[in-house]
CSV table of C-alpha atoms in Angstrom, one decimal:
chain,number,residue,atom,x,y,z
A,276,MET,CA,-87.1,59.2,36.3
A,277,LYS,CA,-86.8,63.2,37.2
A,278,LYS,CA,-83.3,64.4,38.3
A,279,GLU,CA,-84.7,64.8,41.7
A,280,GLU,CA,-85.6,61.5,42.0
A,281,VAL,CA,-82.1,60.0,41.0
A,282,VAL,CA,-80.6,62.6,43.4
A,283,GLN,CA,-82.7,61.5,46.2
A,284,LEU,CA,-82.0,57.7,45.8
A,285,LEU,CA,-78.3,58.5,45.5
A,286,MET,CA,-78.5,60.3,48.8
A,287,LYS,CA,-80.5,57.1,50.5
A,288,ASN,CA,-77.8,54.8,49.1
A,289,LEU,CA,-74.8,57.0,50.4
A,290,LYS,CA,-76.3,56.7,53.6
A,291,LEU,CA,-77.1,53.1,53.2
A,292,VAL,CA,-73.5,52.4,52.5
A,293,ILE,CA,-72.0,54.9,54.9
A,294,PRO,CA,-74.5,55.3,58.0
A,295,GLU,CA,-72.1,58.4,59.1
A,296,PHE,CA,-74.1,60.6,56.6
A,297,GLU,CA,-77.3,59.9,58.1
A,298,ASP,CA,-78.0,63.4,59.8
A,299,GLU,CA,-76.1,65.5,57.4
A,300,THR,CA,-77.0,67.3,54.1
A,301,VAL,CA,-74.7,66.5,51.4
A,302,ASP,CA,-73.7,69.2,48.9
A,303,THR,CA,-74.2,67.8,45.5
A,304,SER,CA,-71.6,69.6,43.8
A,305,LEU,CA,-68.9,68.3,46.1
A,306,SER,CA,-66.8,65.8,44.6
A,307,TYR,CA,-67.0,62.4,46.3
A,308,LYS,CA,-63.3,62.8,47.2
A,309,ASP,CA,-64.0,66.0,49.1
A,310,LEU,CA,-67.0,64.3,50.8
A,311,GLY,CA,-64.9,61.6,52.1
A,312,VAL,CA,-66.1,58.9,50.0
A,313,SER,CA,-63.7,56.1,49.0
A,314,SER,CA,-63.9,54.5,45.4
A,315,LEU,CA,-65.2,51.6,46.8
A,316,GLU,CA,-67.7,53.1,48.4
A,317,LEU,CA,-68.8,55.0,45.2
A,318,VAL,CA,-69.0,51.4,43.3
A,319,GLU,CA,-71.3,50.0,46.0
A,320,ILE,CA,-73.3,52.9,45.7
A,321,VAL,CA,-73.5,52.8,42.2
A,322,ALA,CA,-74.4,49.1,42.1
A,323,VAL,CA,-77.3,49.6,44.7
A,324,THR,CA,-78.7,52.5,42.7
A,325,SER,CA,-78.2,51.0,39.3
A,326,LYS,CA,-80.1,47.9,40.5
A,327,GLU,CA,-82.9,49.8,41.7
A,328,MET,CA,-83.6,52.1,38.7
A,329,GLY,CA,-83.0,48.9,36.3
A,330,VAL,CA,-80.5,50.4,34.5
A,331,LYS,CA,-76.9,48.6,33.6
A,332,LEU,CA,-74.1,50.5,33.5
A,333,SER,CA,-70.7,49.7,32.0
A,334,PRO,CA,-67.9,49.9,34.4
A,335,THR,CA,-66.1,52.5,32.3
A,336,ALA,CA,-69.1,54.9,32.5
A,337,LEU,CA,-68.2,55.8,36.0
A,338,ALA,CA,-64.5,57.2,34.6
A,339,SER,CA,-65.7,60.9,34.4
A,340,VAL,CA,-67.8,61.0,37.6
A,341,LYS,CA,-66.7,63.1,40.5
A,342,THR,CA,-69.9,64.6,42.1
A,343,THR,CA,-73.4,63.2,42.9
A,344,GLU,CA,-74.4,65.6,39.9
A,345,ASP,CA,-72.1,64.0,37.2
A,346,LEU,CA,-73.4,60.7,38.3
A,347,THR,CA,-77.3,61.9,38.3
A,348,GLN,CA,-76.5,62.6,34.5
A,349,VAL,CA,-74.8,59.0,34.1
A,350,LEU,CA,-77.7,57.3,35.7
A,351,MET,CA,-80.5,59.3,33.9
A,352,ALA,CA,-78.6,59.2,30.2
A,353,ALA,CA,-78.3,55.1,31.2
A,354,LYS,CA,-82.0,55.0,32.2
A,355,ALA,CA,-83.2,56.9,29.1
A,356,LYS,CA,-81.3,54.2,26.6
B,285,MET,CA,-58.2,37.6,75.0
B,286,SER,CA,-61.3,37.8,73.3
B,287,VAL,CA,-64.0,35.0,72.6
B,288,ILE,CA,-67.6,34.9,70.7
B,289,SER,CA,-69.3,31.5,71.1
B,290,THR,CA,-72.2,29.8,71.6
B,291,LEU,CA,-71.2,29.6,75.2
B,292,GLY,CA,-70.7,33.8,75.6
B,293,ASP,CA,-68.9,36.6,74.1
B,294,ASP,CA,-67.3,37.7,77.1
B,295,LEU,CA,-64.6,36.0,78.9
B,296,GLY,CA,-66.7,35.8,82.4
B,297,ALA,CA,-69.9,34.6,80.6
B,298,PHE,CA,-67.9,31.7,78.7
B,299,HIS,CA,-66.0,30.7,82.0
B,300,ALA,CA,-69.0,30.3,83.9
B,301,ASN,CA,-70.9,28.5,81.1
B,302,LEU,CA,-68.1,26.0,80.7
B,303,LEU,CA,-67.6,25.6,84.5
B,304,ARG,CA,-71.3,24.4,84.8
B,305,GLY,CA,-71.0,22.2,81.7
B,306,LYS,CA,-73.4,23.8,79.8
B,307,SER,CA,-73.7,22.8,76.0
B,308,GLY,CA,-73.8,25.3,73.1
B,309,ILE,CA,-75.3,22.6,70.6
B,310,THR,CA,-78.7,23.2,69.2
B,311,ALA,CA,-80.9,22.2,66.1
B,312,TRP,CA,-79.4,24.4,63.2
B,313,LYS,CA,-81.8,27.5,62.9
B,314,ALA,CA,-82.2,27.1,59.0
B,315,PRO,CA,-81.9,23.5,58.4
B,316,VAL,CA,-81.4,22.5,54.5
B,317,SER,CA,-83.8,19.9,53.2
B,318,GLY,CA,-82.1,16.9,52.2
B,319,CYS,CA,-78.8,17.7,54.6
B,320,PHE,CA,-77.7,15.1,56.8
B,321,SER,CA,-76.1,17.6,59.3
B,322,ARG,CA,-79.1,18.5,61.6
B,323,ILE,CA,-77.5,19.7,64.8
B,324,GLY,CA,-74.6,22.2,65.6
B,325,GLY,CA,-73.3,25.0,67.8
B,326,ASP,CA,-75.0,27.8,65.8
B,327,MET,CA,-74.4,31.3,65.7
B,328,SER,CA,-76.6,32.6,62.8
B,329,ALA,CA,-78.6,34.7,65.0
B,330,TYR,CA,-75.8,36.5,66.8
B,331,ASP,CA,-76.3,39.7,67.3
B,332,MET,CA,-73.2,41.7,66.3
B,333,GLY,CA,-74.8,45.1,67.0
B,334,ALA,CA,-75.4,44.1,70.6
B,335,LYS,CA,-71.5,43.6,70.3
B,336,LEU,CA,-70.7,46.7,68.7
B,337,SER,CA,-72.4,48.7,70.9
B,338,SER,CA,-70.9,47.0,74.1
B,339,LEU,CA,-67.3,47.6,72.6
B,340,GLY,CA,-68.2,51.4,72.4
B,341,ARG,CA,-67.9,51.8,76.1
B,342,ILE,CA,-64.0,50.3,76.0
B,343,LEU,CA,-62.7,51.4,72.6
B,344,PRO,CA,-61.0,54.7,71.9
B,345,THR,CA,-63.5,57.1,70.0
B,346,ALA,CA,-61.8,56.9,66.6
B,347,VAL,CA,-61.2,53.4,66.5
B,348,PHE,CA,-64.8,52.7,67.4
B,349,ARG,CA,-66.0,55.0,64.5
B,350,ARG,CA,-63.5,52.9,62.1
B,351,LEU,CA,-64.8,49.7,63.3
B,352,GLY,CA,-68.6,50.7,63.1
B,353,LYS,CA,-67.9,51.9,59.7
B,354,LEU,CA,-66.2,48.7,58.4
B,355,VAL,CA,-68.4,46.3,60.2
B,356,HIS,CA,-71.3,47.8,58.5
B,357,GLN,CA,-69.8,47.4,55.3
B,358,SER,CA,-68.2,43.8,55.6
B,359,PRO,CA,-69.5,40.3,55.2
B,360,ARG,CA,-70.6,38.8,58.5
B,361,ALA,CA,-67.2,36.9,59.2
B,362,THR,CA,-64.9,39.7,58.6
B,363,GLY,CA,-67.2,41.9,61.0
B,364,ILE,CA,-66.8,38.9,63.5
B,365,GLY,CA,-63.2,38.8,63.2
B,366,MET,CA,-63.0,42.9,63.7
B,367,LEU,CA,-65.0,42.7,66.9
B,368,ILE,CA,-62.7,40.1,68.2
B,369,ALA,CA,-59.4,41.7,67.4
B,370,GLY,CA,-61.0,45.1,68.8
B,371,GLN,CA,-61.8,43.6,71.8
B,372,ALA,CA,-58.6,41.2,72.5
B,373,PHE,CA,-56.4,44.7,71.7
B,374,ALA,CA,-58.7,46.5,74.5
B,375,ASP,CA,-58.5,43.6,76.9
B,376,ALA,CA,-54.4,44.0,76.5
B,377,GLY,CA,-54.3,47.3,77.1
B,378,LEU,CA,-52.6,48.0,73.9
B,379,PHE,CA,-54.6,51.6,73.0
B,380,GLY,CA,-52.7,54.5,73.8
B,381,VAL,CA,-49.7,52.3,74.3
B,382,LYS,CA,-46.6,53.9,72.2
B,383,ILE,CA,-45.6,51.5,70.1
B,384,ARG,CA,-44.4,52.0,66.8
B,385,PRO,CA,-47.4,50.5,64.5
B,386,GLU,CA,-45.2,48.4,62.1
B,387,ARG,CA,-44.0,46.5,65.4
B,388,LEU,CA,-47.5,45.2,66.0
B,389,SER,CA,-48.6,42.1,63.7
B,390,ALA,CA,-51.8,40.4,63.1
B,391,ILE,CA,-52.1,36.5,62.0
B,392,LEU,CA,-55.3,35.3,60.8
B,393,ALA,CA,-56.0,31.7,62.1
B,394,GLY,CA,-57.4,29.9,59.1
B,395,PRO,CA,-58.5,31.7,56.2
B,396,TYR,CA,-61.8,30.2,56.2
B,397,LEU,CA,-64.0,33.1,57.0
B,398,TYR,CA,-65.7,33.5,53.7
B,399,ASP,CA,-67.5,30.3,52.6
B,400,LEU,CA,-71.4,31.5,53.2
B,401,TYR,CA,-70.3,34.8,51.8
B,402,LYS,CA,-69.1,33.3,48.6
B,403,GLN,CA,-71.9,30.8,48.3
B,404,ALA,CA,-74.5,33.6,48.6
B,405,ASN,CA,-72.7,35.6,45.9
B,406,TRP,CA,-72.5,32.8,43.5
B,407,LEU,CA,-76.1,32.3,43.8
B,408,ALA,CA,-77.2,35.5,43.5
B,409,PHE,CA,-74.4,35.8,40.4
B,410,ALA,CA,-76.5,32.9,39.0
B,411,SER,CA,-79.6,35.0,38.9
B,412,ASP,CA,-78.0,38.1,37.8
B,413,PRO,CA,-74.6,39.0,37.5
B,414,ASP,CA,-75.2,42.4,38.9
B,415,ASP,CA,-76.7,41.0,42.2
B,416,SER,CA,-73.4,39.5,43.5
B,417,ASP,CA,-71.4,41.9,45.9
B,418,VAL,CA,-69.9,44.6,43.4
B,419,ALA,CA,-66.8,44.2,45.9
B,420,LEU,CA,-66.5,40.5,45.7
B,421,ALA,CA,-63.3,39.8,44.6
B,422,LEU,CA,-61.8,42.1,47.4
B,423,LYS,CA,-63.8,41.0,50.4
B,424,GLU,CA,-63.3,37.1,49.6
B,425,MET,CA,-59.6,37.4,49.9
B,426,ASP,CA,-58.0,36.0,53.1
B,427,THR,CA,-56.3,39.5,53.2
B,428,ASP,CA,-59.7,41.6,53.7
B,429,ALA,CA,-60.3,40.5,57.2
B,430,LEU,CA,-56.8,41.5,58.0
B,431,ALA,CA,-57.1,44.7,56.1
B,432,CYS,CA,-60.1,45.6,58.0
B,433,ILE,CA,-58.5,44.7,61.4
B,434,MET,CA,-55.2,46.6,60.8
B,435,GLU,CA,-57.5,49.7,59.8
B,436,VAL,CA,-59.6,49.8,62.7
B,437,LEU,CA,-56.4,49.2,64.7
B,438,GLY,CA,-54.4,51.5,63.4
B,439,ILE,CA,-51.7,49.2,63.2
B,440,ASN,CA,-49.4,48.1,60.2
B,441,GLY,CA,-46.8,45.5,60.7
B,442,PRO,CA,-46.8,42.0,58.9
B,443,CYS,CA,-50.2,40.7,58.6
B,444,PHE,CA,-51.3,37.3,56.9
B,445,SER,CA,-53.2,34.3,57.5
B,446,THR,CA,-52.0,30.4,58.5
B,447,GLY,CA,-54.0,27.7,57.3
B,448,GLY,CA,-53.8,24.2,59.0
B,449,ALA,CA,-57.5,23.3,59.4
B,450,CYS,CA,-58.5,22.7,62.6
B,451,ALA,CA,-55.0,23.0,64.0
B,452,ALA,CA,-54.6,26.8,62.6
B,453,GLY,CA,-54.8,28.1,66.0
B,454,ASN,CA,-51.6,26.5,67.2
B,455,ILE,CA,-50.0,27.1,63.7
B,456,ALA,CA,-51.1,31.0,64.1
B,457,LEU,CA,-49.8,31.0,67.8
B,458,ARG,CA,-46.4,29.7,66.5
B,459,THR,CA,-46.2,32.1,63.7
B,460,ALA,CA,-47.0,34.8,66.0
B,461,MET,CA,-44.2,33.9,68.4
B,462,ASP,CA,-41.8,33.9,65.2
B,463,GLU,CA,-43.1,37.5,64.2
B,464,ILE,CA,-41.9,38.6,67.7
B,465,ARG,CA,-38.6,36.2,67.9
B,466,TYR,CA,-37.5,36.7,64.5
B,467,HIS,CA,-38.9,40.0,62.7
B,468,GLY,CA,-39.2,42.6,65.3
B,469,SER,CA,-42.7,42.5,66.2
B,470,SER,CA,-43.5,44.0,69.8
B,471,ALA,CA,-46.8,42.3,69.9
B,472,ALA,CA,-48.7,40.0,67.7
B,473,LEU,CA,-52.5,39.7,67.6
B,474,VAL,CA,-53.7,36.0,66.7
B,475,VAL,CA,-57.3,36.2,65.4
B,476,SER,CA,-59.8,33.5,64.4
B,477,GLY,CA,-63.1,34.5,62.8
B,478,PHE,CA,-66.2,32.2,62.4
B,479,HIS,CA,-65.3,28.9,60.6
B,480,GLU,CA,-69.1,28.6,59.1
B,481,LEU,CA,-69.4,25.8,56.8
B,482,THR,CA,-71.9,25.8,53.8
B,483,PRO,CA,-74.9,23.4,53.7
B,484,ALA,CA,-72.9,21.6,51.1
B,485,SER,CA,-69.6,21.0,53.1
B,486,LEU,CA,-71.8,20.1,56.0
B,487,HIS,CA,-73.5,17.6,53.8
B,488,SER,CA,-70.2,16.0,52.7
B,489,LEU,CA,-68.6,15.6,56.1
B,490,ALA,CA,-71.6,14.0,57.1
B,491,ARG,CA,-71.5,11.6,54.3
B,492,MET,CA,-67.9,10.8,55.1
B,493,GLY,CA,-69.1,9.6,58.2
B,494,ALA,CA,-67.3,12.4,60.5
B,495,LEU,CA,-70.6,13.8,62.2
B,496,SER,CA,-72.3,12.8,64.9
B,497,LEU,CA,-75.9,12.1,63.3
B,498,ASP,CA,-79.8,11.3,64.3
B,499,ARG,CA,-79.2,10.0,67.7
B,500,PHE,CA,-79.1,12.9,69.5
B,501,ASP,CA,-81.4,15.1,67.3
B,502,ALA,CA,-84.2,15.6,69.7
B,503,GLU,CA,-81.8,16.2,72.3
B,504,PRO,CA,-78.8,17.9,70.6
B,505,GLY,CA,-77.1,19.0,73.9
B,506,ARG,CA,-76.2,15.6,74.4
B,507,ALA,CA,-74.7,14.7,71.0
B,508,SER,CA,-70.9,15.7,71.5
B,509,ARG,CA,-69.4,13.2,73.7
B,510,PRO,CA,-65.4,13.0,73.3
B,511,PHE,CA,-64.1,9.6,75.2
B,512,ALA,CA,-67.2,8.2,75.8
B,513,ALA,CA,-67.9,4.6,74.9
B,514,ASP,CA,-71.1,5.7,72.3
B,515,ARG,CA,-69.2,8.8,70.9
B,516,ASN,CA,-70.1,8.5,67.0
B,517,GLY,CA,-68.7,11.7,65.4
B,518,PHE,CA,-68.1,15.6,65.6
B,519,VAL,CA,-70.7,18.4,66.3
B,520,PRO,CA,-69.8,21.2,64.2
B,521,ALA,CA,-70.0,24.4,65.6
B,522,THR,CA,-69.1,28.3,65.1
B,523,GLY,CA,-67.1,30.4,67.4
B,524,ALA,CA,-64.2,33.1,67.1
B,525,ALA,CA,-61.5,34.0,69.7
B,526,GLY,CA,-58.5,36.4,70.0
B,527,LEU,CA,-55.3,36.6,71.8
B,528,VAL,CA,-52.5,39.1,71.9
B,529,ILE,CA,-49.0,37.5,72.2
B,530,GLU,CA,-46.4,40.2,73.3
B,531,GLU,CA,-42.6,39.9,74.0
B,532,LEU,CA,-42.0,39.5,77.6
B,533,THR,CA,-39.6,42.4,78.4
B,534,HIS,CA,-42.1,44.7,76.3
B,535,ALA,CA,-45.2,43.4,78.3
B,536,LEU,CA,-43.4,43.8,81.9
B,537,GLY,CA,-42.0,47.1,80.7
B,538,ARG,CA,-45.3,48.7,80.4
B,539,GLY,CA,-47.1,46.8,83.2
B,540,ALA,CA,-49.4,44.7,81.2
B,541,ARG,CA,-51.4,42.3,82.8
B,542,ILE,CA,-50.1,39.0,81.6
B,543,TYR,CA,-52.6,35.9,81.6
B,544,ALA,CA,-49.8,33.2,80.6
B,545,GLU,CA,-46.6,32.2,78.7
B,546,VAL,CA,-46.6,31.0,75.7
B,547,LEU,CA,-43.6,28.4,75.6
B,548,GLY,CA,-43.7,26.8,72.2
B,549,VAL,CA,-45.7,25.0,69.8
B,550,GLY,CA,-44.8,21.6,68.0
B,551,ILE,CA,-46.3,21.1,64.5
B,552,ASN,CA,-45.9,17.6,62.4
B,553,THR,CA,-48.0,15.8,59.5
B,554,ASN,CA,-48.9,12.5,58.8
B,555,SER,CA,-47.9,12.6,54.9
B,556,SER,CA,-51.4,11.0,54.0
B,557,ARG,CA,-54.3,12.8,52.5
B,558,ASN,CA,-56.6,10.1,54.3
B,559,PRO,CA,-58.1,11.8,57.2
B,560,THR,CA,-57.8,8.7,59.4
B,561,PRO,CA,-56.1,9.8,62.9
B,562,GLN,CA,-52.5,8.3,63.5
B,563,ALA,CA,-51.5,7.9,67.1
B,564,GLU,CA,-47.7,7.7,66.3
B,565,PRO,CA,-47.2,11.1,64.7
B,566,MET,CA,-49.6,12.5,67.5
B,567,ALA,CA,-47.6,11.3,70.0
B,568,ARG,CA,-44.4,12.9,68.2
B,569,VAL,CA,-46.0,16.2,67.9
B,570,MET,CA,-46.6,16.5,71.8
B,571,GLU,CA,-43.0,15.4,71.7
B,572,LEU,CA,-41.8,18.0,69.6
B,573,ALA,CA,-43.8,20.7,71.4
B,574,LEU,CA,-42.0,19.8,74.9
B,575,GLU,CA,-38.7,20.2,72.8
B,576,GLU,CA,-39.8,23.5,71.7
B,577,ALA,CA,-41.0,24.5,75.2
B,578,ASP,CA,-37.9,23.1,76.7
B,579,VAL,CA,-40.3,21.6,79.2
B,580,ASP,CA,-40.4,17.9,80.7
B,581,LYS,CA,-43.3,16.0,80.1
B,582,ASN,CA,-43.9,15.5,84.0
B,583,GLU,CA,-44.3,19.4,84.1
B,584,ILE,CA,-47.3,19.1,82.1
B,585,ASP,CA,-50.1,18.9,84.6
B,586,TYR,CA,-53.1,19.5,82.3
B,587,LEU,CA,-53.8,18.4,78.9
B,588,CYS,CA,-56.7,20.3,76.5
B,589,ALA,CA,-57.4,17.3,74.5
B,590,HIS,CA,-58.3,17.6,70.7
B,591,ALA,CA,-60.8,14.9,71.1
B,592,THR,CA,-63.6,15.9,68.6
B,593,ALA,CA,-65.7,12.6,69.5
B,594,THR,CA,-64.9,10.8,66.4
B,595,PRO,CA,-64.7,7.1,67.2
B,596,LEU,CA,-60.9,6.8,65.5
B,597,GLY,CA,-59.7,10.6,66.6
B,598,ASP,CA,-60.3,10.2,70.2
B,599,LEU,CA,-58.8,6.7,70.5
B,600,ALA,CA,-55.6,7.6,68.5
B,601,GLU,CA,-54.9,10.8,70.8
B,602,ALA,CA,-55.5,8.7,74.0
B,603,ARG,CA,-53.1,6.1,72.7
B,604,ALA,CA,-50.6,8.9,71.8
B,605,ILE,CA,-50.9,10.5,75.4
B,606,GLU,CA,-50.4,7.0,77.0
B,607,ARG,CA,-47.4,7.1,74.8
B,608,VAL,CA,-46.1,10.2,76.0
B,609,PHE,CA,-46.6,10.6,79.4
B,610,GLY,CA,-46.3,6.6,80.1
B,611,ALA,CA,-47.3,5.6,83.6
B,612,ARG,CA,-48.5,9.2,84.5
B,613,ALA,CA,-51.0,9.3,81.6
B,614,GLY,CA,-53.7,8.1,83.8
B,615,LYS,CA,-53.4,10.6,86.6
B,616,LEU,CA,-52.7,13.4,84.0
B,617,LYS,CA,-55.5,15.9,84.1
B,618,ILE,CA,-57.3,15.9,80.6
B,619,ASN,CA,-60.6,17.3,79.4
B,620,ALA,CA,-62.5,17.7,76.0
B,621,LEU,CA,-64.3,21.1,75.6
B,622,LYS,CA,-65.9,20.0,72.5
B,623,SER,CA,-68.1,18.3,74.4
B,624,MET,CA,-69.7,21.4,75.4
B,625,LEU,CA,-68.7,23.9,72.6
B,626,GLY,CA,-68.7,21.6,69.9
B,627,HIS,CA,-66.0,21.3,67.0
B,628,GLN,CA,-65.3,25.1,65.9
B,629,LEU,CA,-63.1,23.8,63.1
B,630,GLY,CA,-60.4,26.6,62.1
B,631,ALA,CA,-61.4,28.4,65.4
B,632,SER,CA,-61.5,25.6,67.9
B,633,ALA,CA,-57.9,25.6,69.0
B,634,LEU,CA,-57.8,29.1,69.6
B,635,VAL,CA,-61.0,29.2,71.5
B,636,GLU,CA,-60.1,26.4,73.5
B,637,MET,CA,-56.6,28.0,74.5
B,638,VAL,CA,-58.5,30.9,75.4
B,639,ALA,CA,-60.4,28.3,77.6
B,640,CYS,CA,-57.0,26.8,79.1
B,641,VAL,CA,-56.1,30.3,80.2
B,642,LEU,CA,-59.2,31.1,82.1
B,643,GLN,CA,-58.8,27.6,83.6
B,644,MET,CA,-55.1,28.2,84.8
B,645,ARG,CA,-56.2,31.8,86.0
B,646,ASN,CA,-59.3,30.4,88.0
B,647,GLY,CA,-57.8,27.3,89.4
B,648,VAL,CA,-60.5,25.3,88.4
B,649,LEU,CA,-60.8,22.7,85.1
B,650,TYR,CA,-63.9,22.4,83.4
B,651,PRO,CA,-66.0,19.2,82.9
B,652,THR,CA,-66.3,16.9,79.9
B,653,ILE,CA,-69.9,16.2,79.8
B,654,ASN,CA,-71.9,13.7,78.1
B,655,MET,CA,-69.8,10.7,79.8
B,656,GLU,CA,-71.9,8.5,80.7
B,657,ARG,CA,-70.1,5.7,80.1
B,658,ARG,CA,-66.1,6.1,79.2
B,659,ASP,CA,-64.6,4.2,76.7
B,660,PRO,CA,-63.4,1.2,78.2
B,661,GLU,CA,-60.2,1.5,75.7
B,662,ILE,CA,-59.5,4.8,77.2
B,663,SER,CA,-58.4,4.9,81.1
B,664,LEU,CA,-57.8,8.8,81.1
B,665,ASP,CA,-59.0,11.4,83.8
B,666,VAL,CA,-61.3,13.3,81.5
B,667,CYS,CA,-62.8,15.5,84.4
B,668,ALA,CA,-66.3,13.6,83.5
B,669,ASN,CA,-69.3,15.5,83.9
B,670,GLN,CA,-68.0,17.8,86.9
B,671,CYS,CA,-65.3,20.8,87.2
B,672,VAL,CA,-62.3,19.8,89.2
B,673,GLU,CA,-60.8,22.6,91.4
B,674,TYR,CA,-57.1,22.2,90.2
B,675,ARG,CA,-54.7,24.7,89.4
B,676,PRO,CA,-52.6,23.8,86.5
B,677,ASP,CA,-49.2,25.7,85.9
B,678,THR,CA,-48.3,24.1,82.4
B,679,VAL,CA,-50.9,23.1,80.1
B,680,MET,CA,-50.5,21.4,76.5
B,681,LYS,CA,-53.3,22.1,73.9
B,682,ASN,CA,-53.4,19.9,71.2
B,683,ALA,CA,-55.2,20.3,67.8
B,684,PHE,CA,-55.3,17.9,65.0
B,685,GLY,CA,-56.6,18.6,61.3
B,686,PHE,CA,-57.7,17.4,58.1
B,687,GLY,CA,-54.4,17.0,55.7
B,688,GLY,CA,-53.1,15.1,58.4
B,689,VAL,CA,-51.6,18.4,60.2
B,690,ASN,CA,-50.8,17.9,64.1
B,691,SER,CA,-49.8,20.2,66.4
B,692,ALA,CA,-49.6,21.0,70.4
B,693,ALA,CA,-48.9,24.2,72.1
B,694,ILE,CA,-47.5,24.7,75.8
B,695,LEU,CA,-48.5,27.5,77.6
B,696,ARG,CA,-47.6,28.2,81.4
B,697,ARG,CA,-49.3,30.3,84.1
B,698,TYR,CA,-47.4,33.8,84.7
B,699,ASP,CA,-48.2,35.2,87.9
């Protein structure tokens, strides 16, 4: 899976969980905190995305995730395993 | 006040449908093979999106935005609780009123919102643990709907749920009164959500002999027949309601529209696990309510019965009414709203309390429908089949629940 595809998937699911982002272009380098995404919303986005990618993600893998880019790396690494 | 039911999701429609004796009972839209329960007051196709949009016209923008987001992210039952709360709060004119947020409390009448959500998640988990909702452990708590309601409304007084099975509405009302009387709240929101049972629970009720079965499957609207000679059990149903109660001087001070005054609630129990209804404690709880409310029994001029249409329950309640009101019992105006609404379980008392207030305000009593032949053992005036023009001043609302919980609330017209 290409990086752009994962980012696209994450953007789709961000909008699924938080419809307020529907019409916005989201800066993937911004932290989820700065975007106003709560920790609960983030785990919901991760749950939907990892299911769609067919990866199993340990909860500990998210500890260092701050931005969409961080999360993309974690998901791609899990997919490559 | 607010209501969401099979007979309407605004006060006007709800009143109009009850007035003309409409039944909200149909065949279940998604019957489960092998489950004996085939009919009920089904809200599974209720359009929450339309309700949400309609609230956009009456809620402040920021409140509406929080509501939309949280409804989207929540189980259905939690969403219903938020819609009910938002509408009740708006109806009470509390948005924009300067009150310290910690003086506004919320009581959830019956923490029974999440059965279908939990069932769906347990089934999903069984197929793949990752298919269950990642936030299940948060969203299945009785506090979750309350937390959402508090966030939507921007209030942060005490919030908790009270149980009491089908008496939950009255118990929550008394708890809310106590928050105002003893714990400094200026106003308290009393909310019930949908108490939707799983097919397994419905099947259990059927097997225990509690439900009306078979006879009226082809004509579901005729199945719920409280006080009738041929009643054969209750018809489960879904609904939700919300009430705002407020300290009187506070309400007067802000020029609030006051629908009615809450005078008191009596509660007792049967001390028996067996769900067999007993007239004695039912009579006693009505007397307790009169004592709490400091009202003479002769002042009660309308009684909204619990009357679920079980053979034993209705007879026990009728006996209890005769015991409390003596020779006057036969003249007292009584009705059984479950004949139209079915039994909305944990939400029933609160939904019917909204109906009590509407009857007081409109000077008319709703009919008890399906009364083809009254039980010869029951000689009460139950407003059989037709609404009655009558303006009650002081009403009693009975509610009894599994666990032998008995309750009676007394409200009075305030105008």
